[in-house]
């Protein structure tokens, strides 16, 4: 078995007096040590699975229950040691064996601290469907290019797309089989609640959530406006009544609860409104609550906004290369062509044949072309690890406009307004934009973090996969 590194270069006693830079280094070293130990633990679980298989092979009986006993026995003891479920331990043993045998480079990257277990799960889940050994090895090589540069959340849709591109089994065939399993179910919860869940084709699921979110934002904004208006009217009424009847002005100004505007008294969160709108739409066909009706006119339909990228050859039916749903990953060509046929407007996306970078976006409808190009290139906030959609972000000048920075795509990037845009301007973080939209962020301690646009990173990963695996 592999030995584990020391848990960092900072002695435990000195943590309380560590400097800013030492804190960052200490966390980094500790996380690397944890990753190495997790890789070692996975190898122990895989060995437990191998021992169970060896013991099972020595049982002469064909009785299924008897042949399950070696695995159950080992899993039960591991579960007792770790205070976990023995059924769950059997699953961990099987998953670890698949990882050790089928994804050795991923295990090595975990052991070296280049990725963590969340990356491992993303790679293993996406690659499990690839049964061809050579295709799986190419996928693993490409996936690690992404995982070593991105958070698990950002990496997942890219790695899913890589799996689709490198799997020799056509996506159309796999999607047809998966779509047959679509269903809706309810799970009981405590305190009179229940959980409603559904398995649907990804474009439908994302469109449903987007539409619910659009409704919720309209309702929350209308409620906020109504509260502000009610507050102003109350203040004006109080002043008028006080001058006319000083002795009863305060009491006269209090509104009758029965006459209160339901919008002004709505205090629900966006999540609560989204859940209520879901129930309204499914049970009545439209949002029926007073606050919903009061904020959204009956004729103002709210539709979902989803971004789907379709290769030109797929759009014409000349190719079966998968399309991509932004924020999710690959979707089958038939669904993509159907959605394209119903879209009111198309945008054409041109990418570099040598780097995969987004070069230009055009459309038949006049609009802010630069904004569209940035949204297509970035897809989300460009601070390392952030996934807030580009359409909800600010177009930030990498070199501040006040300091002479030009308003060009090569000097613009999407940053989320509430968090990372202020971080860039209000802290010691700094950023430089390189060719192809690559951002180099420098932290207050001088560390450099490179944020690569999704399509450039995917192109790099596929290029790595085209090379023979290093084994």
PDB file of N, CA and C in Angstrom, residues 45-92:
ATOM      1  N   UNK A  45     -10.534  -0.558   0.398  1.00  0.00           N
ATOM      2  CA  UNK A  45     -11.882  -1.036   0.058  1.00  0.00           C
ATOM      3  C   UNK A  45     -11.849  -1.953  -1.169  1.00  0.00           C
ATOM      4  N   UNK A  46     -11.043  -1.586  -2.150  1.00  0.00           N
ATOM      5  CA  UNK A  46     -10.925  -2.424  -3.338  1.00  0.00           C
ATOM      6  C   UNK A  46     -10.326  -3.782  -2.987  1.00  0.00           C
ATOM      7  N   UNK A  47      -9.361  -3.782  -2.089  1.00  0.00           N
ATOM      8  CA  UNK A  47      -8.774  -5.059  -1.655  1.00  0.00           C
ATOM      9  C   UNK A  47      -9.807  -5.900  -0.907  1.00  0.00           C
ATOM     10  N   UNK A  48     -10.640  -5.249  -0.114  1.00  0.00           N
ATOM     11  CA  UNK A  48     -11.710  -5.979   0.579  1.00  0.00           C
ATOM     12  C   UNK A  48     -12.641  -6.638  -0.434  1.00  0.00           C
ATOM     13  N   UNK A  49     -12.966  -5.933  -1.513  1.00  0.00           N
ATOM     14  CA  UNK A  49     -13.814  -6.505  -2.564  1.00  0.00           C
ATOM     15  C   UNK A  49     -13.127  -7.683  -3.234  1.00  0.00           C
ATOM     16  N   UNK A  50     -11.803  -7.559  -3.445  1.00  0.00           N
ATOM     17  CA  UNK A  50     -11.059  -8.663  -4.062  1.00  0.00           C
ATOM     18  C   UNK A  50     -11.041  -9.890  -3.148  1.00  0.00           C
ATOM     19  N   UNK A  51     -10.835  -9.671  -1.845  1.00  0.00           N
ATOM     20  CA  UNK A  51     -10.862 -10.793  -0.899  1.00  0.00           C
ATOM     21  C   UNK A  51     -12.225 -11.472  -0.885  1.00  0.00           C
ATOM     22  N   UNK A  52     -13.289 -10.670  -0.916  1.00  0.00           N
ATOM     23  CA  UNK A  52     -14.632 -11.245  -0.940  1.00  0.00           C
ATOM     24  C   UNK A  52     -14.834 -12.087  -2.195  1.00  0.00           C
ATOM     25  N   UNK A  53     -14.312 -11.613  -3.332  1.00  0.00           N
ATOM     26  CA  UNK A  53     -14.445 -12.371  -4.576  1.00  0.00           C
ATOM     27  C   UNK A  53     -13.655 -13.669  -4.507  1.00  0.00           C
ATOM     28  N   UNK A  54     -12.463 -13.628  -3.894  1.00  0.00           N
ATOM     29  CA  UNK A  54     -11.660 -14.851  -3.754  1.00  0.00           C
ATOM     30  C   UNK A  54     -12.361 -15.881  -2.876  1.00  0.00           C
ATOM     31  N   UNK A  55     -12.920 -15.438  -1.762  1.00  0.00           N
ATOM     32  CA  UNK A  55     -13.635 -16.357  -0.880  1.00  0.00           C
ATOM     33  C   UNK A  55     -14.882 -16.909  -1.561  1.00  0.00           C
ATOM     34  N   UNK A  56     -15.560 -16.071  -2.326  1.00  0.00           N
ATOM     35  CA  UNK A  56     -16.757 -16.523  -3.036  1.00  0.00           C
ATOM     36  C   UNK A  56     -16.408 -17.588  -4.062  1.00  0.00           C
ATOM     37  N   UNK A  57     -15.268 -17.429  -4.732  1.00  0.00           N
ATOM     38  CA  UNK A  57     -14.864 -18.387  -5.764  1.00  0.00           C
ATOM     39  C   UNK A  57     -14.573 -19.765  -5.179  1.00  0.00           C
ATOM     40  N   UNK A  58     -14.242 -19.825  -3.879  1.00  0.00           N
ATOM     41  CA  UNK A  58     -13.942 -21.115  -3.254  1.00  0.00           C
ATOM     42  C   UNK A  58     -15.186 -21.846  -2.765  1.00  0.00           C
ATOM     43  N   UNK A  59     -16.350 -21.226  -2.873  1.00  0.00           N
ATOM     44  CA  UNK A  59     -17.597 -21.861  -2.417  1.00  0.00           C
ATOM     45  C   UNK A  59     -18.131 -22.742  -3.545  1.00  0.00           C
ATOM     46  N   UNK A  60     -18.270 -24.016  -3.330  1.00  0.00           N
ATOM     47  CA  UNK A  60     -18.707 -24.906  -4.415  1.00  0.00           C
ATOM     48  C   UNK A  60     -20.185 -24.759  -4.761  1.00  0.00           C
ATOM     49  N   UNK A  61     -20.971 -24.275  -3.830  1.00  0.00           N
ATOM     50  CA  UNK A  61     -22.409 -24.179  -4.049  1.00  0.00           C
ATOM     51  C   UNK A  61     -22.746 -23.095  -5.059  1.00  0.00           C
ATOM     52  N   UNK A  62     -23.832 -23.301  -5.796  1.00  0.00           N
ATOM     53  CA  UNK A  62     -24.350 -22.294  -6.709  1.00  0.00           C
ATOM     54  C   UNK A  62     -25.459 -21.473  -6.068  1.00  0.00           C
ATOM     55  N   UNK A  63     -25.747 -21.736  -4.815  1.00  0.00           N
ATOM     56  CA  UNK A  63     -26.799 -21.022  -4.114  1.00  0.00           C
ATOM     57  C   UNK A  63     -26.398 -19.556  -3.947  1.00  0.00           C
ATOM     58  N   UNK A  64     -27.235 -18.666  -4.499  1.00  0.00           N
ATOM     59  CA  UNK A  64     -26.911 -17.246  -4.499  1.00  0.00           C
ATOM     60  C   UNK A  64     -26.725 -16.671  -3.114  1.00  0.00           C
ATOM     61  N   UNK A  65     -27.578 -17.062  -2.181  1.00  0.00           N
ATOM     62  CA  UNK A  65     -27.512 -16.508  -0.829  1.00  0.00           C
ATOM     63  C   UNK A  65     -26.208 -16.894  -0.151  1.00  0.00           C
ATOM     64  N   UNK A  66     -25.797 -18.150  -0.341  1.00  0.00           N
ATOM     65  CA  UNK A  66     -24.555 -18.608   0.281  1.00  0.00           C
ATOM     66  C   UNK A  66     -23.347 -17.883  -0.315  1.00  0.00           C
ATOM     67  N   UNK A  67     -23.401 -17.629  -1.614  1.00  0.00           N
ATOM     68  CA  UNK A  67     -22.276 -16.986  -2.266  1.00  0.00           C
ATOM     69  C   UNK A  67     -22.199 -15.485  -1.947  1.00  0.00           C
ATOM     70  N   UNK A  68     -23.253 -14.940  -1.376  1.00  0.00           N
ATOM     71  CA  UNK A  68     -23.227 -13.536  -0.956  1.00  0.00           C
ATOM     72  C   UNK A  68     -22.554 -13.345   0.397  1.00  0.00           C
ATOM     73  N   UNK A  69     -22.420 -14.436   1.159  1.00  0.00           N
ATOM     74  CA  UNK A  69     -21.970 -14.307   2.538  1.00  0.00           C
ATOM     75  C   UNK A  69     -20.564 -13.730   2.694  1.00  0.00           C
ATOM     76  N   UNK A  70     -19.568 -14.126   1.890  1.00  0.00           N
ATOM     77  CA  UNK A  70     -18.229 -13.533   2.089  1.00  0.00           C
ATOM     78  C   UNK A  70     -18.240 -12.004   1.973  1.00  0.00           C
ATOM     79  N   UNK A  71     -18.921 -11.495   0.964  1.00  0.00           N
ATOM     80  CA  UNK A  71     -18.971 -10.034   0.797  1.00  0.00           C
ATOM     81  C   UNK A  71     -19.740  -9.387   1.950  1.00  0.00           C
ATOM     82  N   UNK A  72     -20.834  -9.998   2.330  1.00  0.00           N
ATOM     83  CA  UNK A  72     -21.609  -9.441   3.447  1.00  0.00           C
ATOM     84  C   UNK A  72     -20.807  -9.434   4.731  1.00  0.00           C
ATOM     85  N   UNK A  73     -20.043 -10.533   4.959  1.00  0.00           N
ATOM     86  CA  UNK A  73     -19.276 -10.631   6.196  1.00  0.00           C
ATOM     87  C   UNK A  73     -18.206  -9.561   6.296  1.00  0.00           C
ATOM     88  N   UNK A  74     -17.448  -9.360   5.210  1.00  0.00           N
ATOM     89  CA  UNK A  74     -16.402  -8.334   5.216  1.00  0.00           C
ATOM     90  C   UNK A  74     -17.021  -6.948   5.332  1.00  0.00           C
ATOM     91  N   UNK A  75     -18.088  -6.707   4.598  1.00  0.00           N
ATOM     92  CA  UNK A  75     -18.747  -5.401   4.651  1.00  0.00           C
ATOM     93  C   UNK A  75     -19.294  -5.120   6.039  1.00  0.00           C
ATOM     94  N   UNK A  76     -19.832  -6.136   6.688  1.00  0.00           N
ATOM     95  CA  UNK A  76     -20.391  -5.951   8.028  1.00  0.00           C
ATOM     96  C   UNK A  76     -19.315  -5.538   9.016  1.00  0.00           C
ATOM     97  N   UNK A  77     -18.111  -6.143   8.902  1.00  0.00           N
ATOM     98  CA  UNK A  77     -17.053  -5.790   9.838  1.00  0.00           C
ATOM     99  C   UNK A  77     -16.504  -4.389   9.554  1.00  0.00           C
ATOM    100  N   UNK A  78     -16.353  -4.056   8.272  1.00  0.00           N
ATOM    101  CA  UNK A  78     -15.926  -2.700   7.943  1.00  0.00           C
ATOM    102  C   UNK A  78     -16.940  -1.680   8.439  1.00  0.00           C
ATOM    103  N   UNK A  79     -18.223  -2.001   8.284  1.00  0.00           N
ATOM    104  CA  UNK A  79     -19.271  -1.091   8.740  1.00  0.00           C
ATOM    105  C   UNK A  79     -19.225  -0.904  10.247  1.00  0.00           C
ATOM    106  N   UNK A  80     -18.932  -1.990  10.966  1.00  0.00           N
ATOM    107  CA  UNK A  80     -18.842  -1.896  12.421  1.00  0.00           C
ATOM    108  C   UNK A  80     -17.670  -1.016  12.838  1.00  0.00           C
ATOM    109  N   UNK A  81     -16.539  -1.168  12.152  1.00  0.00           N
ATOM    110  CA  UNK A  81     -15.356  -0.365  12.474  1.00  0.00           C
ATOM    111  C   UNK A  81     -15.608   1.118  12.208  1.00  0.00           C
ATOM    112  N   UNK A  82     -16.291   1.406  11.096  1.00  0.00           N
ATOM    113  CA  UNK A  82     -16.495   2.791  10.685  1.00  0.00           C
ATOM    114  C   UNK A  82     -17.823   3.372  11.139  1.00  0.00           C
ATOM    115  N   UNK A  83     -18.639   2.538  11.804  1.00  0.00           N
ATOM    116  CA  UNK A  83     -19.962   2.960  12.268  1.00  0.00           C
ATOM    117  C   UNK A  83     -20.801   3.463  11.082  1.00  0.00           C
ATOM    118  N   UNK A  84     -20.880   2.610  10.060  1.00  0.00           N
ATOM    119  CA  UNK A  84     -21.647   2.893   8.863  1.00  0.00           C
ATOM    120  C   UNK A  84     -22.583   1.728   8.564  1.00  0.00           C
ATOM    121  N   UNK A  85     -23.463   1.921   7.587  1.00  0.00           N
ATOM    122  CA  UNK A  85     -24.364   0.863   7.157  1.00  0.00           C
ATOM    123  C   UNK A  85     -23.589  -0.202   6.389  1.00  0.00           C
ATOM    124  N   UNK A  86     -23.844  -1.484   6.697  1.00  0.00           N
ATOM    125  CA  UNK A  86     -23.131  -2.539   5.983  1.00  0.00           C
ATOM    126  C   UNK A  86     -23.571  -2.619   4.518  1.00  0.00           C
ATOM    127  N   UNK A  87     -24.827  -2.273   4.227  1.00  0.00           N
ATOM    128  CA  UNK A  87     -25.267  -2.257   2.828  1.00  0.00           C
ATOM    129  C   UNK A  87     -24.517  -1.174   2.048  1.00  0.00           C
ATOM    130  N   UNK A  88     -24.395  -0.011   2.669  1.00  0.00           N
ATOM    131  CA  UNK A  88     -23.630   1.050   2.033  1.00  0.00           C
ATOM    132  C   UNK A  88     -22.157   0.681   1.876  1.00  0.00           C
ATOM    133  N   UNK A  89     -21.638  -0.101   2.814  1.00  0.00           N
ATOM    134  CA  UNK A  89     -20.240  -0.514   2.732  1.00  0.00           C
ATOM    135  C   UNK A  89     -20.007  -1.451   1.549  1.00  0.00           C
ATOM    136  N   UNK A  90     -20.978  -2.306   1.249  1.00  0.00           N
ATOM    137  CA  UNK A  90     -20.859  -3.166   0.070  1.00  0.00           C
ATOM    138  C   UNK A  90     -20.760  -2.317  -1.200  1.00  0.00           C
ATOM    139  N   UNK A  91     -21.548  -1.268  -1.261  1.00  0.00           N
ATOM    140  CA  UNK A  91     -21.499  -0.383  -2.429  1.00  0.00           C
ATOM    141  C   UNK A  91     -20.151   0.320  -2.531  1.00  0.00           C
ATOM    142  N   UNK A  92     -19.610   0.738  -1.399  1.00  0.00           N
ATOM    143  CA  UNK A  92     -18.312   1.405  -1.414  1.00  0.00           C
ATOM    144  C   UNK A  92     -17.215   0.446  -1.860  1.00  0.00           C
TER     145      UNK A  92
END
